[in-house]
């Protein structure tokens, strides 16, 4: 069964460093998403991406964040200058043509900022 | 309320039914979802229901939707120890790409 994959599974970085989290969505999906879950808190929407541009973003997704689909398979989330409060589990998701349902999630990348 | 709300904990005995409840925020929400999160793993889509449905059944899972009360429930029949996980309720609206999640209900199944 096709699945969303994410790398790395765990990333440790120092405050102020840039990180790139990588995702490979399901191959025929058209909509891509990033969510985060701070330990012990809710899953929060960050951004959605369609047709090579951001279609929606939350207030969490400020200028420190960017997303890119550099080729036909990868979808990345970049955090320019990490802060301690960026420590969280980051989930990538993708969905098919409908865009609004059946979002399939990856296993997540645990980001620890020290 | 402003949030998707769920009770945080539920404990059942193996073989019993589990019912996990959720209240959502927006009466125009079109899709309502249940995701399962096992320790160290991602979110696994269990089932979803379209808002014009009252009920959806899929093997051991039954989803009930009460639109008037904005109440969604997930019933797991014959609960097994492998069902122990955190279950997230989520909502989305057509034309709006974000999903809003509840805090998750930690289901513990005792032998």
mmCIF file of C-alpha atoms in Angstrom:
data_model
loop_
_atom_site.group_PDB
_atom_site.id
_atom_site.type_symbol
_atom_site.label_atom_id
_atom_site.label_comp_id
_atom_site.label_asym_id
_atom_site.label_seq_id
_atom_site.Cartn_x
_atom_site.Cartn_y
_atom_site.Cartn_z
ATOM 1 C CA UNK A 1 0.000 0.000 0.000
ATOM 2 C CA UNK A 2 1.417 3.427 -0.870
ATOM 3 C CA UNK A 3 2.510 5.522 2.084
ATOM 4 C CA UNK A 4 3.927 8.906 2.947
ATOM 5 C CA UNK A 5 7.529 8.747 4.118
ATOM 6 C CA UNK A 6 9.533 11.312 6.066
ATOM 7 C CA UNK A 7 13.211 11.764 6.795
ATOM 8 C CA UNK A 8 14.902 11.993 9.165
ATOM 9 C CA UNK A 9 12.888 10.355 11.902
ATOM 10 C CA UNK A 10 14.688 12.468 14.501
ATOM 11 C CA UNK A 11 16.629 15.692 14.013
ATOM 12 C CA UNK A 12 18.566 17.464 16.723
ATOM 13 C CA UNK A 13 19.737 20.975 16.004
ATOM 14 C CA UNK A 14 21.060 23.988 17.829
ATOM 15 C CA UNK A 15 19.020 27.127 18.240
ATOM 16 C CA UNK A 16 19.505 29.502 15.315
ATOM 17 C CA UNK A 17 20.370 26.757 12.834
ATOM 18 C CA UNK A 18 18.416 26.020 9.705
ATOM 19 C CA UNK A 19 16.717 22.665 9.297
ATOM 20 C CA UNK A 20 15.051 21.001 6.348
ATOM 21 C CA UNK A 21 12.505 18.288 6.941
ATOM 22 C CA UNK A 22 11.805 16.034 4.031
ATOM 23 C CA UNK A 23 8.724 14.206 2.917
ATOM 24 C CA UNK A 24 7.854 11.965 0.007
ATOM 25 C CA UNK A 25 4.080 12.108 -0.484
ATOM 26 C CA UNK A 26 2.047 9.387 -2.132
ATOM 27 C CA UNK A 27 2.947 9.551 -5.794
ATOM 28 C CA UNK A 28 -0.366 10.443 -7.421
ATOM 29 C CA UNK A 29 -1.449 12.892 -4.737
ATOM 30 C CA UNK A 30 -1.798 16.568 -5.539
ATOM 31 C CA UNK A 31 -2.215 18.269 -2.174
ATOM 32 C CA UNK A 32 0.507 18.373 0.451
ATOM 33 C CA UNK A 33 0.468 19.490 4.043
ATOM 34 C CA UNK A 34 2.629 20.057 7.078
ATOM 35 C CA UNK A 35 1.386 19.768 10.639
ATOM 36 C CA UNK A 36 3.177 19.902 13.923
ATOM 37 C CA UNK A 37 2.512 18.452 17.346
ATOM 38 C CA UNK A 38 4.311 19.917 20.313
ATOM 39 C CA UNK A 39 4.779 17.263 22.962
ATOM 40 C CA UNK A 40 1.571 16.804 24.926
ATOM 41 C CA UNK A 41 -0.366 19.249 22.772
ATOM 42 C CA UNK A 42 -2.692 19.149 19.786
ATOM 43 C CA UNK A 43 -1.806 18.473 16.199
ATOM 44 C CA UNK A 44 -1.733 21.892 14.507
ATOM 45 C CA UNK A 45 -2.031 22.740 10.850
ATOM 46 C CA UNK A 46 0.889 24.671 9.396
ATOM 47 C CA UNK A 47 0.492 24.885 5.647
ATOM 48 C CA UNK A 48 -1.045 23.316 2.566
ATOM 49 C CA UNK A 49 0.487 23.286 -0.891
ATOM 50 C CA UNK A 50 -1.066 22.709 -4.277
ATOM 51 C CA UNK A 51 0.021 23.327 -7.822
ATOM 52 C CA UNK A 52 3.447 24.514 -6.686
ATOM 53 C CA UNK A 53 2.226 27.164 -4.358
ATOM 54 C CA UNK A 54 0.978 27.616 -0.837
ATOM 55 C CA UNK A 55 -2.807 27.400 -0.820
ATOM 56 C CA UNK A 56 -3.304 28.032 2.862
ATOM 57 C CA UNK A 57 -1.215 28.668 5.940
ATOM 58 C CA UNK A 58 -1.834 29.144 9.630
ATOM 59 C CA UNK A 59 -0.546 31.954 11.824
ATOM 60 C CA UNK A 60 2.135 29.583 13.089
ATOM 61 C CA UNK A 61 3.651 29.495 9.600
ATOM 62 C CA UNK A 62 5.545 32.767 9.784
ATOM 63 C CA UNK A 63 8.508 34.030 7.760
ATOM 64 C CA UNK A 64 10.802 31.524 9.447
ATOM 65 C CA UNK A 65 9.068 28.715 7.598
ATOM 66 C CA UNK A 66 9.044 27.862 3.940
ATOM 67 C CA UNK A 67 7.964 24.903 1.852
ATOM 68 C CA UNK A 68 9.148 23.643 -1.461
ATOM 69 C CA UNK A 69 8.547 20.860 -3.892
ATOM 70 C CA UNK A 70 11.976 20.780 -5.485
ATOM 71 C CA UNK A 71 11.247 17.865 -7.783
ATOM 72 C CA UNK A 72 8.394 15.553 -8.647
ATOM 73 C CA UNK A 73 8.591 13.526 -5.477
ATOM 74 C CA UNK A 74 9.901 15.487 -2.489
ATOM 75 C CA UNK A 75 8.100 18.045 -0.362
ATOM 76 C CA UNK A 76 10.211 19.932 2.152
ATOM 77 C CA UNK A 77 9.684 22.162 5.153
ATOM 78 C CA UNK A 78 12.500 24.561 5.973
ATOM 79 C CA UNK A 79 12.853 26.386 9.260
ATOM 80 C CA UNK A 80 15.331 29.199 8.745
ATOM 81 C CA UNK A 81 16.507 29.942 12.257
ATOM 82 C CA UNK A 82 15.200 27.441 14.750
ATOM 83 C CA UNK A 83 13.961 28.420 18.172
ATOM 84 C CA UNK A 84 13.528 26.251 21.238
ATOM 85 C CA UNK A 85 9.770 26.392 20.796
ATOM 86 C CA UNK A 86 10.073 24.806 17.352
ATOM 87 C CA UNK A 87 10.787 21.507 19.084
ATOM 88 C CA UNK A 88 7.905 19.263 18.059
ATOM 89 C CA UNK A 89 6.868 16.345 15.928
ATOM 90 C CA UNK A 90 6.346 17.479 12.347
ATOM 91 C CA UNK A 91 3.958 15.493 10.204
ATOM 92 C CA UNK A 92 3.687 15.619 6.460
ATOM 93 C CA UNK A 93 0.439 14.571 4.795
ATOM 94 C CA UNK A 94 -0.870 14.268 1.263
ATOM 95 C CA UNK A 95 -4.239 13.842 -0.333
ATOM 96 C CA UNK A 96 -5.600 13.126 -3.757
ATOM 97 C CA UNK A 97 -7.550 15.201 -6.189
ATOM 98 C CA UNK A 98 -10.261 16.096 -3.696
ATOM 99 C CA UNK A 99 -7.859 17.858 -1.387
ATOM 100 C CA UNK A 100 -10.228 17.936 1.517
ATOM 101 C CA UNK A 101 -10.444 14.359 2.645
ATOM 102 C CA UNK A 102 -8.411 11.269 3.216
ATOM 103 C CA UNK A 103 -5.235 12.971 4.179
ATOM 104 C CA UNK A 104 -2.567 10.336 4.644
ATOM 105 C CA UNK A 105 0.094 11.142 7.179
ATOM 106 C CA UNK A 106 3.723 10.236 7.357
ATOM 107 C CA UNK A 107 5.356 8.848 10.503
ATOM 108 C CA UNK A 108 6.646 12.265 11.512
ATOM 109 C CA UNK A 109 10.033 13.839 12.176
ATOM 110 C CA UNK A 110 10.844 14.636 15.770
ATOM 111 C CA UNK A 111 12.699 17.943 15.837
ATOM 112 C CA UNK A 112 14.619 18.768 18.986
ATOM 113 C CA UNK A 113 16.105 22.247 19.242
ATOM 114 C CA UNK A 114 18.726 22.657 21.954
ATOM 115 C CA UNK B 1 -16.683 26.420 21.577
ATOM 116 C CA UNK B 2 -13.645 27.278 19.533
ATOM 117 C CA UNK B 3 -11.910 23.923 19.764
ATOM 118 C CA UNK B 4 -12.491 20.362 18.717
ATOM 119 C CA UNK B 5 -12.907 18.698 22.085
ATOM 120 C CA UNK B 6 -12.340 15.184 23.271
ATOM 121 C CA UNK B 7 -11.985 13.547 26.633
ATOM 122 C CA UNK B 8 -8.333 12.786 27.274
ATOM 123 C CA UNK B 9 -8.481 9.242 28.619
ATOM 124 C CA UNK B 10 -10.546 6.102 28.231
ATOM 125 C CA UNK B 11 -9.848 2.717 29.763
ATOM 126 C CA UNK B 12 -11.708 -0.464 28.822
ATOM 127 C CA UNK B 13 -11.307 -4.196 29.247
ATOM 128 C CA UNK B 14 -10.364 -6.395 26.350
ATOM 129 C CA UNK B 15 -13.483 -7.600 24.543
ATOM 130 C CA UNK B 16 -15.621 -4.660 25.652
ATOM 131 C CA UNK B 17 -16.762 -1.885 23.332
ATOM 132 C CA UNK B 18 -15.017 1.474 23.437
ATOM 133 C CA UNK B 19 -16.788 4.703 22.651
ATOM 134 C CA UNK B 20 -14.705 7.790 22.044
ATOM 135 C CA UNK B 21 -16.580 11.063 21.864
ATOM 136 C CA UNK B 22 -15.798 14.348 20.162
ATOM 137 C CA UNK B 23 -17.513 17.683 19.746
ATOM 138 C CA UNK B 24 -16.516 19.779 16.783
ATOM 139 C CA UNK B 25 -16.764 23.467 16.145
ATOM 140 C CA UNK B 26 -18.241 24.283 12.805
ATOM 141 C CA UNK B 27 -21.652 23.209 11.639
ATOM 142 C CA UNK B 28 -20.450 23.680 8.074
ATOM 143 C CA UNK B 29 -17.669 21.168 8.608
ATOM 144 C CA UNK B 30 -17.935 18.758 5.778
ATOM 145 C CA UNK B 31 -15.622 15.929 6.647
ATOM 146 C CA UNK B 32 -15.016 14.498 10.067
ATOM 147 C CA UNK B 33 -12.193 12.076 10.685
ATOM 148 C CA UNK B 34 -10.805 9.651 13.166
ATOM 149 C CA UNK B 35 -7.068 9.094 13.258
ATOM 150 C CA UNK B 36 -5.132 6.603 15.356
ATOM 151 C CA UNK B 37 -1.654 7.314 16.670
ATOM 152 C CA UNK B 38 0.377 4.467 18.116
ATOM 153 C CA UNK B 39 3.469 5.210 20.192
ATOM 154 C CA UNK B 40 6.261 6.580 18.018
ATOM 155 C CA UNK B 41 4.191 6.354 14.849
ATOM 156 C CA UNK B 42 2.393 8.783 12.595
ATOM 157 C CA UNK B 43 -1.290 9.438 12.307
ATOM 158 C CA UNK B 44 -3.204 6.618 10.684
ATOM 159 C CA UNK B 45 -6.518 7.462 9.070
ATOM 160 C CA UNK B 46 -9.087 5.064 10.488
ATOM 161 C CA UNK B 47 -12.247 6.364 8.935
ATOM 162 C CA UNK B 48 -14.029 9.518 7.944
ATOM 163 C CA UNK B 49 -17.627 10.540 7.535
ATOM 164 C CA UNK B 50 -19.201 13.085 5.277
ATOM 165 C CA UNK B 51 -21.481 15.494 7.064
ATOM 166 C CA UNK B 52 -24.614 14.395 5.234
ATOM 167 C CA UNK B 53 -24.311 10.947 6.798
ATOM 168 C CA UNK B 54 -25.499 9.876 10.234
ATOM 169 C CA UNK B 55 -23.554 6.699 10.549
ATOM 170 C CA UNK B 56 -20.731 4.814 8.948
ATOM 171 C CA UNK B 57 -19.670 1.278 9.782
ATOM 172 C CA UNK B 58 -16.401 -0.341 8.816
ATOM 173 C CA UNK B 59 -15.725 -3.746 10.370
ATOM 174 C CA UNK B 60 -15.288 -3.149 14.127
ATOM 175 C CA UNK B 61 -15.581 0.618 13.787
ATOM 176 C CA UNK B 62 -18.840 2.560 13.896
ATOM 177 C CA UNK B 63 -18.941 6.326 13.512
ATOM 178 C CA UNK B 64 -22.037 8.201 14.628
ATOM 179 C CA UNK B 65 -22.662 11.831 13.733
ATOM 180 C CA UNK B 66 -25.153 14.131 15.411
ATOM 181 C CA UNK B 67 -25.065 17.320 13.376
ATOM 182 C CA UNK B 68 -27.490 19.179 15.578
ATOM 183 C CA UNK B 69 -25.245 18.768 18.608
ATOM 184 C CA UNK B 70 -21.992 18.782 16.577
ATOM 185 C CA UNK B 71 -21.144 15.492 18.205
ATOM 186 C CA UNK B 72 -19.116 12.700 16.679
ATOM 187 C CA UNK B 73 -18.365 9.327 18.215
ATOM 188 C CA UNK B 74 -16.205 6.352 17.374
ATOM 189 C CA UNK B 75 -17.244 2.970 18.659
ATOM 190 C CA UNK B 76 -14.749 0.121 18.577
ATOM 191 C CA UNK B 77 -16.407 -3.262 19.039
ATOM 192 C CA UNK B 78 -14.571 -6.124 20.732
ATOM 193 C CA UNK B 79 -11.671 -3.880 21.715
ATOM 194 C CA UNK B 80 -8.267 -5.568 21.613
ATOM 195 C CA UNK B 81 -4.975 -4.698 23.311
ATOM 196 C CA UNK B 82 -3.688 -3.690 19.878
ATOM 197 C CA UNK B 83 -6.293 -0.920 19.847
ATOM 198 C CA UNK B 84 -4.435 0.871 22.646
ATOM 199 C CA UNK B 85 -3.409 4.200 21.121
ATOM 200 C CA UNK B 86 -4.346 7.859 20.966
ATOM 201 C CA UNK B 87 -7.392 8.583 18.838
ATOM 202 C CA UNK B 88 -7.766 12.001 17.241
ATOM 203 C CA UNK B 89 -10.974 13.509 15.989
ATOM 204 C CA UNK B 90 -10.547 16.109 13.229
ATOM 205 C CA UNK B 91 -12.751 18.290 11.053
ATOM 206 C CA UNK B 92 -12.343 20.034 7.734
ATOM 207 C CA UNK B 93 -14.488 22.198 5.525
ATOM 208 C CA UNK B 94 -14.692 21.953 1.752
ATOM 209 C CA UNK B 95 -12.643 24.703 0.209
ATOM 210 C CA UNK B 96 -10.551 25.108 3.332
ATOM 211 C CA UNK B 97 -7.387 23.078 3.348
ATOM 212 C CA UNK B 98 -6.643 22.980 7.018
ATOM 213 C CA UNK B 99 -7.842 20.365 9.436
ATOM 214 C CA UNK B 100 -8.582 21.034 13.055
ATOM 215 C CA UNK B 101 -7.701 18.314 15.492
ATOM 216 C CA UNK B 102 -8.870 17.483 18.950
ATOM 217 C CA UNK B 103 -6.326 16.887 21.682
ATOM 218 C CA UNK B 104 -6.654 13.124 21.317
ATOM 219 C CA UNK B 105 -8.131 10.445 23.558
ATOM 220 C CA UNK B 106 -5.694 7.936 25.005
ATOM 221 C CA UNK B 107 -7.380 4.544 24.912
ATOM 222 C CA UNK B 108 -5.961 1.928 27.257
ATOM 223 C CA UNK B 109 -7.148 -1.644 26.843
ATOM 224 C CA UNK B 110 -6.636 -3.888 29.846
ATOM 225 C CA UNK B 111 -6.422 -7.654 29.444
#
